[in-house]
């Protein structure tokens, strides 16, 4: 399935996101590679059946399922979650909210969380900027933004004082979403930043200038800025902390993530004391949750006990669809909006917007 084919399956979040019942029929067959094939309903010669009839039929199918079965209970639960999001309008913040998405432990879902929450908010009509300061450039890949060595990137903003407006590019799949890409040149930026004046504040100043330029040009104010950090606590991450006023910490539901969290919080305290007194840890999101294990439940309970105000109610489960989406240069919002992973990120985005 090509990127363009997959994007045509997008269902705008918060606007026309169907319920679990609506997704039950017509059934769609898939081959083992995950590609969509012809609709079973079309193959059976039911192309002329109205949408209303299909929805009624799907409701009858689900209503006839014994709700004592685990699958039926899961469907009913997802159905209620979708209905709570259906048609919801997310409020615009009073001023631009700048999030640094950080955790020095790798593989906890920083980039995945950044791009999917950004995509969910943008699909709801909010203006969102993603700044990729991870030399791997995975956020740029997921948003379909070119980030090869010849592309002007956030490296040029930090090191060569290039204006941020000359770097940002629109996401091809989602309106209102723009991205400042990262290139491999960022791998050497840590060393190059050491000798520069105001090395910790360079990203912050670039964002301030860009915001003023948008206002001067009559463009809409940015509602959210998400900065995707590398899995380290070097100067790139320090720049992100100095530029932001909120920290979003994705935590994998495993023991090692708890160890990394304590170290991260100590570093954030140092930033607050010496570089950015306005920085707060406002949001913690539990990711890669596996409800079949006691360990995941124990980690989630411990994090909620210590950070009751910061932890979101939404929990992101382990999901193959979330992992597949970047290979098509998409977020899960456009790749498979009916998946459990997309639903969880929609809920997380709604919680963040309404806080």
mmCIF file of C-alpha atoms in Angstrom:
data_model
loop_
_atom_site.group_PDB
_atom_site.id
_atom_site.type_symbol
_atom_site.label_atom_id
_atom_site.label_comp_id
_atom_site.label_asym_id
_atom_site.label_seq_id
_atom_site.Cartn_x
_atom_site.Cartn_y
_atom_site.Cartn_z
ATOM 1 C CA UNK A 1 0.000 0.000 0.000
ATOM 2 C CA UNK A 2 1.446 3.332 -1.012
ATOM 3 C CA UNK A 3 1.427 6.419 1.174
ATOM 4 C CA UNK A 4 -1.229 8.103 -0.962
ATOM 5 C CA UNK A 5 -3.465 5.029 -0.866
ATOM 6 C CA UNK A 6 -3.181 4.754 2.883
ATOM 7 C CA UNK A 7 -3.897 8.448 3.432
ATOM 8 C CA UNK A 8 -7.226 8.162 1.606
ATOM 9 C CA UNK A 9 -8.424 5.922 4.425
ATOM 10 C CA UNK A 10 -8.021 8.722 6.949
ATOM 11 C CA UNK A 11 -10.998 9.468 9.195
ATOM 12 C CA UNK A 12 -10.693 12.982 10.707
ATOM 13 C CA UNK A 13 -10.367 12.624 14.498
ATOM 14 C CA UNK A 14 -12.967 14.320 16.731
ATOM 15 C CA UNK A 15 -15.135 15.094 13.660
ATOM 16 C CA UNK A 16 -16.331 11.915 11.970
ATOM 17 C CA UNK A 17 -14.510 9.261 13.940
ATOM 18 C CA UNK A 18 -16.932 6.325 13.836
ATOM 19 C CA UNK A 19 -17.838 4.035 16.667
ATOM 20 C CA UNK A 20 -16.723 0.451 16.992
ATOM 21 C CA UNK A 21 -20.101 -0.562 15.593
ATOM 22 C CA UNK A 22 -19.558 1.494 12.459
ATOM 23 C CA UNK A 23 -16.251 -0.233 11.838
ATOM 24 C CA UNK A 24 -17.793 -3.692 12.046
ATOM 25 C CA UNK A 25 -19.325 -3.671 8.563
ATOM 26 C CA UNK A 26 -18.594 -3.879 5.763
ATOM 27 C CA UNK A 27 -15.718 -6.158 6.642
ATOM 28 C CA UNK A 28 -12.384 -5.504 4.960
ATOM 29 C CA UNK A 29 -10.100 -8.405 4.149
ATOM 30 C CA UNK A 30 -6.367 -8.081 4.654
ATOM 31 C CA UNK A 31 -3.516 -10.152 3.326
ATOM 32 C CA UNK A 32 -0.645 -11.223 5.560
ATOM 33 C CA UNK A 33 1.396 -8.112 4.735
ATOM 34 C CA UNK A 34 -1.316 -5.920 6.282
ATOM 35 C CA UNK A 35 -2.456 -4.441 2.948
ATOM 36 C CA UNK A 36 -6.104 -3.651 2.395
ATOM 37 C CA UNK A 37 -7.820 -5.760 -0.234
ATOM 38 C CA UNK A 38 -11.243 -5.536 -1.801
ATOM 39 C CA UNK A 39 -14.153 -5.019 0.536
ATOM 40 C CA UNK A 40 -15.968 -8.224 1.312
ATOM 41 C CA UNK A 41 -19.238 -6.377 0.868
ATOM 42 C CA UNK A 42 -18.289 -5.196 -2.627
ATOM 43 C CA UNK A 43 -17.107 -8.670 -3.573
ATOM 44 C CA UNK A 44 -20.496 -10.018 -2.598
ATOM 45 C CA UNK A 45 -22.228 -7.545 -4.905
ATOM 46 C CA UNK A 46 -23.449 -5.253 -2.133
ATOM 47 C CA UNK A 47 -22.025 -2.039 -3.523
ATOM 48 C CA UNK A 48 -25.471 -0.448 -3.733
ATOM 49 C CA UNK A 49 -26.363 -1.033 -0.099
ATOM 50 C CA UNK A 50 -26.768 2.333 1.579
ATOM 51 C CA UNK A 51 -24.482 3.533 4.377
ATOM 52 C CA UNK A 52 -27.448 3.696 6.717
ATOM 53 C CA UNK A 53 -28.394 0.087 6.048
ATOM 54 C CA UNK A 54 -24.779 -1.016 6.602
ATOM 55 C CA UNK A 55 -24.577 0.732 9.959
ATOM 56 C CA UNK A 56 -27.919 -0.740 11.090
ATOM 57 C CA UNK A 57 -26.761 -4.198 10.015
ATOM 58 C CA UNK A 58 -23.472 -3.812 11.882
ATOM 59 C CA UNK A 59 -25.343 -2.773 15.020
ATOM 60 C CA UNK A 60 -27.512 -5.869 14.811
ATOM 61 C CA UNK A 61 -24.395 -8.018 14.485
ATOM 62 C CA UNK A 62 -22.771 -6.518 17.565
ATOM 63 C CA UNK A 63 -25.987 -6.498 19.562
ATOM 64 C CA UNK A 64 -26.306 -10.227 18.998
ATOM 65 C CA UNK A 65 -22.867 -10.949 20.464
ATOM 66 C CA UNK A 66 -22.803 -12.329 23.961
ATOM 67 C CA UNK A 67 -21.206 -9.507 25.966
ATOM 68 C CA UNK A 68 -19.779 -12.007 28.406
ATOM 69 C CA UNK A 69 -17.024 -12.853 25.915
ATOM 70 C CA UNK A 70 -13.692 -10.959 26.202
ATOM 71 C CA UNK A 71 -13.802 -9.799 22.565
ATOM 72 C CA UNK A 72 -17.315 -8.408 22.935
ATOM 73 C CA UNK A 73 -16.397 -6.604 26.138
ATOM 74 C CA UNK A 74 -13.373 -5.068 24.426
ATOM 75 C CA UNK A 75 -15.499 -3.952 21.468
ATOM 76 C CA UNK A 76 -18.072 -2.418 23.783
ATOM 77 C CA UNK A 77 -15.366 -0.597 25.741
ATOM 78 C CA UNK A 78 -13.761 0.820 22.583
ATOM 79 C CA UNK A 79 -17.194 1.806 21.297
ATOM 80 C CA UNK A 80 -17.838 3.903 24.400
ATOM 81 C CA UNK A 81 -14.406 5.518 24.142
ATOM 82 C CA UNK A 82 -15.014 6.481 20.505
ATOM 83 C CA UNK A 83 -18.437 7.899 21.246
ATOM 84 C CA UNK A 84 -16.947 10.164 23.914
ATOM 85 C CA UNK A 85 -14.588 11.622 21.280
ATOM 86 C CA UNK A 86 -17.136 11.890 18.471
ATOM 87 C CA UNK A 87 -17.728 15.509 17.452
ATOM 88 C CA UNK A 88 -15.663 16.910 20.331
ATOM 89 C CA UNK A 89 -14.206 20.374 19.702
ATOM 90 C CA UNK A 90 -10.833 20.917 21.333
ATOM 91 C CA UNK A 91 -10.257 24.385 22.836
ATOM 92 C CA UNK A 92 -7.482 26.654 21.613
ATOM 93 C CA UNK A 93 -4.966 27.513 24.331
ATOM 94 C CA UNK A 94 -4.709 31.142 25.451
ATOM 95 C CA UNK A 95 -1.095 31.206 24.286
ATOM 96 C CA UNK A 96 1.239 28.854 22.466
ATOM 97 C CA UNK A 97 1.976 25.768 24.544
ATOM 98 C CA UNK A 98 5.495 24.470 23.976
ATOM 99 C CA UNK A 99 6.160 20.856 24.965
ATOM 100 C CA UNK A 100 9.485 19.113 25.170
ATOM 101 C CA UNK A 101 8.935 15.375 24.736
ATOM 102 C CA UNK A 102 11.841 13.855 26.606
ATOM 103 C CA UNK A 103 13.144 10.747 28.302
ATOM 104 C CA UNK A 104 16.818 9.852 28.232
ATOM 105 C CA UNK A 105 15.902 6.178 28.020
ATOM 106 C CA UNK A 106 15.574 5.072 24.409
ATOM 107 C CA UNK A 107 12.680 3.128 22.954
ATOM 108 C CA UNK A 108 9.946 4.448 25.247
ATOM 109 C CA UNK A 109 7.858 6.057 22.493
ATOM 110 C CA UNK A 110 9.055 9.679 22.464
ATOM 111 C CA UNK A 111 8.909 10.141 18.696
ATOM 112 C CA UNK A 112 5.746 8.081 18.302
ATOM 113 C CA UNK A 113 4.045 10.119 21.006
ATOM 114 C CA UNK A 114 5.241 13.411 19.520
ATOM 115 C CA UNK A 115 3.993 12.828 15.986
ATOM 116 C CA UNK A 116 0.706 11.162 16.889
ATOM 117 C CA UNK A 117 -0.417 13.685 19.489
ATOM 118 C CA UNK A 118 0.641 16.486 17.131
ATOM 119 C CA UNK A 119 -1.330 14.867 14.300
ATOM 120 C CA UNK A 120 -4.415 14.413 16.488
ATOM 121 C CA UNK A 121 -4.383 18.056 17.581
ATOM 122 C CA UNK A 122 -3.798 19.300 14.031
ATOM 123 C CA UNK A 123 -6.646 17.140 12.703
ATOM 124 C CA UNK A 124 -8.885 18.823 15.285
ATOM 125 C CA UNK A 125 -8.145 22.186 13.653
ATOM 126 C CA UNK A 126 -5.324 23.425 15.882
ATOM 127 C CA UNK A 127 -2.075 24.838 14.477
ATOM 128 C CA UNK A 128 0.834 22.590 15.413
ATOM 129 C CA UNK A 129 4.589 22.694 14.851
ATOM 130 C CA UNK A 130 6.854 19.689 15.422
ATOM 131 C CA UNK A 131 10.559 20.414 15.888
ATOM 132 C CA UNK A 132 12.741 17.365 15.379
ATOM 133 C CA UNK A 133 16.059 17.709 17.203
ATOM 134 C CA UNK A 134 16.897 14.009 17.233
ATOM 135 C CA UNK A 135 19.745 13.292 14.749
ATOM 136 C CA UNK A 136 17.951 10.082 13.758
ATOM 137 C CA UNK A 137 15.177 12.188 12.226
ATOM 138 C CA UNK A 138 12.441 9.662 12.929
ATOM 139 C CA UNK A 139 9.789 12.314 13.589
ATOM 140 C CA UNK A 140 10.536 13.828 10.189
ATOM 141 C CA UNK A 141 10.115 10.394 8.588
ATOM 142 C CA UNK A 142 6.782 9.742 10.299
ATOM 143 C CA UNK A 143 5.421 13.082 9.087
ATOM 144 C CA UNK A 144 6.570 12.518 5.517
ATOM 145 C CA UNK A 145 9.131 15.358 5.563
ATOM 146 C CA UNK A 146 12.357 15.076 3.571
ATOM 147 C CA UNK A 147 15.412 15.143 5.818
ATOM 148 C CA UNK A 148 18.408 14.043 3.767
ATOM 149 C CA UNK A 149 21.772 15.749 4.196
ATOM 150 C CA UNK A 150 21.067 18.459 1.578
ATOM 151 C CA UNK A 151 17.860 19.705 3.239
ATOM 152 C CA UNK A 152 17.927 22.822 5.405
ATOM 153 C CA UNK A 153 17.127 21.621 8.899
ATOM 154 C CA UNK A 154 17.018 22.518 12.551
ATOM 155 C CA UNK A 155 20.810 22.092 12.524
ATOM 156 C CA UNK A 156 21.085 25.242 10.397
ATOM 157 C CA UNK A 157 18.819 27.071 12.823
ATOM 158 C CA UNK A 158 20.915 26.138 15.862
ATOM 159 C CA UNK A 159 24.396 26.465 14.370
ATOM 160 C CA UNK A 160 24.098 28.865 11.413
ATOM 161 C CA UNK A 161 21.340 31.152 12.728
ATOM 162 C CA UNK A 162 19.036 30.335 9.813
ATOM 163 C CA UNK A 163 15.467 31.578 10.428
ATOM 164 C CA UNK A 164 13.061 28.844 11.456
ATOM 165 C CA UNK A 165 10.611 29.946 8.743
ATOM 166 C CA UNK A 166 13.126 28.852 6.090
ATOM 167 C CA UNK A 167 13.263 25.342 7.521
ATOM 168 C CA UNK A 168 9.683 24.335 8.355
ATOM 169 C CA UNK A 169 7.766 22.189 5.859
ATOM 170 C CA UNK A 170 4.071 21.187 5.785
ATOM 171 C CA UNK A 171 3.016 17.627 6.553
ATOM 172 C CA UNK A 172 1.528 16.200 3.314
ATOM 173 C CA UNK A 173 -1.195 14.180 5.064
ATOM 174 C CA UNK A 174 -2.539 16.589 7.679
ATOM 175 C CA UNK A 175 -3.376 20.261 7.372
ATOM 176 C CA UNK A 176 -2.300 22.711 10.101
ATOM 177 C CA UNK A 177 0.732 20.529 10.872
ATOM 178 C CA UNK A 178 4.247 21.711 10.006
ATOM 179 C CA UNK A 179 7.629 20.269 10.884
ATOM 180 C CA UNK A 180 11.204 21.509 11.241
ATOM 181 C CA UNK A 181 13.158 18.415 10.147
ATOM 182 C CA UNK A 182 16.359 16.957 11.543
ATOM 183 C CA UNK A 183 19.301 15.749 9.466
ATOM 184 C CA UNK A 184 22.363 13.672 10.234
ATOM 185 C CA UNK A 185 24.327 16.915 10.704
ATOM 186 C CA UNK A 186 22.742 17.192 14.150
ATOM 187 C CA UNK A 187 24.968 14.338 15.290
ATOM 188 C CA UNK A 188 27.865 16.811 15.446
ATOM 189 C CA UNK A 189 25.837 19.731 16.790
ATOM 190 C CA UNK A 190 26.535 18.819 20.411
ATOM 191 C CA UNK A 191 30.229 19.575 19.898
ATOM 192 C CA UNK A 192 29.659 22.649 17.753
ATOM 193 C CA UNK A 193 27.272 24.207 20.258
ATOM 194 C CA UNK A 194 29.886 24.188 23.021
ATOM 195 C CA UNK A 195 31.760 27.225 21.686
ATOM 196 C CA UNK A 196 28.701 29.280 20.678
ATOM 197 C CA UNK A 197 27.311 32.240 22.593
ATOM 198 C CA UNK A 198 24.096 31.535 24.547
ATOM 199 C CA UNK A 199 24.337 27.902 23.500
ATOM 200 C CA UNK A 200 21.440 26.789 25.696
ATOM 201 C CA UNK A 201 19.026 29.480 24.449
ATOM 202 C CA UNK A 202 19.434 29.242 20.679
ATOM 203 C CA UNK A 203 16.315 27.202 19.995
ATOM 204 C CA UNK A 204 14.223 29.373 22.292
ATOM 205 C CA UNK A 205 15.263 32.540 20.475
ATOM 206 C CA UNK A 206 14.595 30.966 17.080
ATOM 207 C CA UNK A 207 11.047 30.051 18.146
ATOM 208 C CA UNK A 208 10.405 33.557 19.519
ATOM 209 C CA UNK A 209 11.563 35.159 16.256
ATOM 210 C CA UNK A 210 9.455 32.743 14.194
ATOM 211 C CA UNK A 211 6.344 33.483 16.269
ATOM 212 C CA UNK A 212 6.817 37.236 15.767
ATOM 213 C CA UNK A 213 7.310 36.753 12.021
ATOM 214 C CA UNK A 214 4.067 34.763 11.760
ATOM 215 C CA UNK A 215 2.198 37.527 13.576
ATOM 216 C CA UNK A 216 3.750 40.223 11.370
ATOM 217 C CA UNK A 217 2.731 38.304 8.232
ATOM 218 C CA UNK A 218 -0.845 37.912 9.414
ATOM 219 C CA UNK A 219 -0.543 34.144 9.911
ATOM 220 C CA UNK A 220 -2.430 32.339 12.647
ATOM 221 C CA UNK A 221 -0.684 31.861 15.952
ATOM 222 C CA UNK A 222 0.726 28.427 16.649
ATOM 223 C CA UNK A 223 -1.321 26.628 19.267
ATOM 224 C CA UNK A 224 1.161 23.852 20.076
ATOM 225 C CA UNK A 225 4.854 23.235 19.536
ATOM 226 C CA UNK A 226 6.261 19.777 20.226
ATOM 227 C CA UNK A 227 10.023 19.270 20.405
ATOM 228 C CA UNK A 228 11.145 15.676 19.869
ATOM 229 C CA UNK A 229 14.365 15.069 21.802
ATOM 230 C CA UNK A 230 17.139 12.499 21.376
ATOM 231 C CA UNK A 231 17.522 9.808 24.062
ATOM 232 C CA UNK A 232 20.233 11.735 25.915
ATOM 233 C CA UNK A 233 20.712 14.744 28.183
ATOM 234 C CA UNK A 234 23.171 16.717 26.048
ATOM 235 C CA UNK A 235 23.030 20.266 24.724
ATOM 236 C CA UNK A 236 20.314 19.480 22.196
ATOM 237 C CA UNK A 237 17.993 18.326 24.958
ATOM 238 C CA UNK A 238 19.006 21.279 27.148
ATOM 239 C CA UNK A 239 18.052 23.609 24.280
ATOM 240 C CA UNK A 240 14.669 21.914 24.135
ATOM 241 C CA UNK A 241 14.146 22.328 27.888
ATOM 242 C CA UNK A 242 15.062 26.010 27.712
ATOM 243 C CA UNK A 243 12.675 26.606 24.804
ATOM 244 C CA UNK A 244 9.675 24.871 26.383
ATOM 245 C CA UNK A 245 7.327 25.675 29.221
ATOM 246 C CA UNK A 246 6.045 22.109 29.645
ATOM 247 C CA UNK A 247 7.607 18.653 29.632
ATOM 248 C CA UNK A 248 5.787 15.590 28.320
ATOM 249 C CA UNK A 249 7.390 12.354 29.496
ATOM 250 C CA UNK A 250 6.444 9.077 27.796
ATOM 251 C CA UNK A 251 7.072 6.150 30.132
ATOM 252 C CA UNK A 252 7.241 2.571 28.956
ATOM 253 C CA UNK A 253 5.432 0.285 31.382
ATOM 254 C CA UNK A 254 8.570 -1.587 32.436
ATOM 255 C CA UNK A 255 10.922 -1.367 35.410
ATOM 256 C CA UNK A 256 13.883 0.271 33.643
ATOM 257 C CA UNK A 257 11.660 3.207 32.699
ATOM 258 C CA UNK A 258 11.150 4.001 36.389
ATOM 259 C CA UNK A 259 14.894 4.201 36.959
ATOM 260 C CA UNK A 260 15.294 6.556 34.023
ATOM 261 C CA UNK A 261 12.458 8.759 35.236
ATOM 262 C CA UNK A 262 14.154 9.601 38.531
ATOM 263 C CA UNK A 263 17.325 10.704 36.749
ATOM 264 C CA UNK A 264 15.341 12.758 34.241
ATOM 265 C CA UNK A 265 13.487 14.593 37.003
ATOM 266 C CA UNK A 266 16.785 15.519 38.679
ATOM 267 C CA UNK A 267 18.036 17.041 35.436
ATOM 268 C CA UNK A 268 14.800 18.954 34.946
ATOM 269 C CA UNK A 269 15.208 20.409 38.456
ATOM 270 C CA UNK A 270 18.652 21.680 37.484
ATOM 271 C CA UNK A 271 17.229 23.309 34.352
ATOM 272 C CA UNK A 272 14.526 24.955 36.462
ATOM 273 C CA UNK A 273 17.056 26.377 38.911
ATOM 274 C CA UNK A 274 19.606 27.703 36.440
ATOM 275 C CA UNK A 275 18.127 28.127 32.948
ATOM 276 C CA UNK A 276 14.317 28.044 32.744
ATOM 277 C CA UNK A 277 12.318 28.692 35.896
ATOM 278 C CA UNK A 278 9.018 28.419 33.981
ATOM 279 C CA UNK A 279 9.558 24.780 33.012
ATOM 280 C CA UNK A 280 7.138 22.286 34.571
ATOM 281 C CA UNK A 281 6.536 18.569 34.157
ATOM 282 C CA UNK A 282 2.899 18.821 33.160
ATOM 283 C CA UNK A 283 2.213 15.514 31.418
ATOM 284 C CA UNK A 284 3.226 11.868 31.770
ATOM 285 C CA UNK A 285 1.934 9.312 29.280
ATOM 286 C CA UNK A 286 2.108 5.566 29.843
ATOM 287 C CA UNK A 287 3.114 3.778 26.629
ATOM 288 C CA UNK A 288 3.543 0.202 25.391
ATOM 289 C CA UNK A 289 1.073 -0.991 27.995
ATOM 290 C CA UNK A 290 0.400 -4.718 27.926
ATOM 291 C CA UNK A 291 -2.694 -5.466 29.973
ATOM 292 C CA UNK A 292 -1.889 -9.174 29.997
ATOM 293 C CA UNK A 293 1.066 -8.702 32.364
ATOM 294 C CA UNK A 294 1.099 -7.876 36.064
ATOM 295 C CA UNK A 295 4.330 -5.901 35.600
ATOM 296 C CA UNK A 296 2.680 -3.321 33.332
ATOM 297 C CA UNK A 297 -0.167 -2.846 35.791
ATOM 298 C CA UNK A 298 2.265 -2.492 38.713
ATOM 299 C CA UNK A 299 4.433 0.077 36.890
ATOM 300 C CA UNK A 300 1.340 2.058 35.865
ATOM 301 C CA UNK A 301 -0.009 2.009 39.426
ATOM 302 C CA UNK A 302 3.327 3.161 40.878
ATOM 303 C CA UNK A 303 3.680 6.035 38.421
ATOM 304 C CA UNK A 304 0.102 7.155 39.093
ATOM 305 C CA UNK A 305 0.706 7.011 42.846
ATOM 306 C CA UNK A 306 3.747 9.299 42.659
ATOM 307 C CA UNK A 307 2.417 11.653 39.948
ATOM 308 C CA UNK A 308 -1.378 11.684 40.287
ATOM 309 C CA UNK A 309 -1.823 15.084 38.626
ATOM 310 C CA UNK A 310 0.585 14.602 35.731
ATOM 311 C CA UNK A 311 -0.297 11.111 34.469
ATOM 312 C CA UNK A 312 -2.892 11.076 31.705
ATOM 313 C CA UNK A 313 -5.878 8.786 31.979
ATOM 314 C CA UNK A 314 -5.217 7.569 28.443
ATOM 315 C CA UNK A 315 -2.804 4.650 28.136
ATOM 316 C CA UNK A 316 -1.146 3.681 24.853
ATOM 317 C CA UNK A 317 -1.132 -0.094 24.326
ATOM 318 C CA UNK A 318 1.395 -2.115 22.388
ATOM 319 C CA UNK A 319 0.141 -1.943 18.820
ATOM 320 C CA UNK A 320 1.464 -3.344 15.562
ATOM 321 C CA UNK A 321 -0.366 -0.611 13.657
ATOM 322 C CA UNK A 322 1.546 2.103 15.508
ATOM 323 C CA UNK A 323 4.819 0.382 14.589
ATOM 324 C CA UNK A 324 3.822 -0.107 10.945
ATOM 325 C CA UNK A 325 2.771 3.489 10.268
ATOM 326 C CA UNK A 326 6.279 5.070 9.990
ATOM 327 C CA UNK A 327 7.234 2.610 7.237
ATOM 328 C CA UNK A 328 4.580 4.368 5.113
ATOM 329 C CA UNK A 329 5.819 7.795 6.271
ATOM 330 C CA UNK A 330 2.617 8.350 8.204
ATOM 331 C CA UNK A 331 1.301 8.641 11.712
ATOM 332 C CA UNK A 332 -1.137 6.015 12.938
ATOM 333 C CA UNK A 333 -3.823 8.716 12.684
ATOM 334 C CA UNK A 334 -3.743 8.515 8.902
ATOM 335 C CA UNK A 335 -2.445 4.970 8.506
ATOM 336 C CA UNK A 336 -5.148 3.233 10.555
ATOM 337 C CA UNK A 337 -7.440 5.670 12.394
ATOM 338 C CA UNK A 338 -9.675 2.821 13.573
ATOM 339 C CA UNK A 339 -6.893 1.075 15.492
ATOM 340 C CA UNK A 340 -6.674 0.938 19.273
ATOM 341 C CA UNK A 341 -3.395 2.852 19.154
ATOM 342 C CA UNK A 342 -4.937 5.741 17.214
ATOM 343 C CA UNK A 343 -7.845 5.835 19.658
ATOM 344 C CA UNK A 344 -5.479 6.038 22.628
ATOM 345 C CA UNK A 345 -3.514 8.923 21.120
ATOM 346 C CA UNK A 346 -6.757 10.743 20.306
ATOM 347 C CA UNK A 347 -7.760 10.434 23.966
ATOM 348 C CA UNK A 348 -4.335 11.642 25.100
ATOM 349 C CA UNK A 349 -4.508 14.658 22.771
ATOM 350 C CA UNK A 350 -7.980 15.542 24.052
ATOM 351 C CA UNK A 351 -6.806 15.353 27.674
ATOM 352 C CA UNK A 352 -3.821 17.591 26.961
ATOM 353 C CA UNK A 353 -5.959 20.155 25.140
ATOM 354 C CA UNK A 354 -8.563 20.297 27.890
ATOM 355 C CA UNK A 355 -6.145 20.636 30.786
#
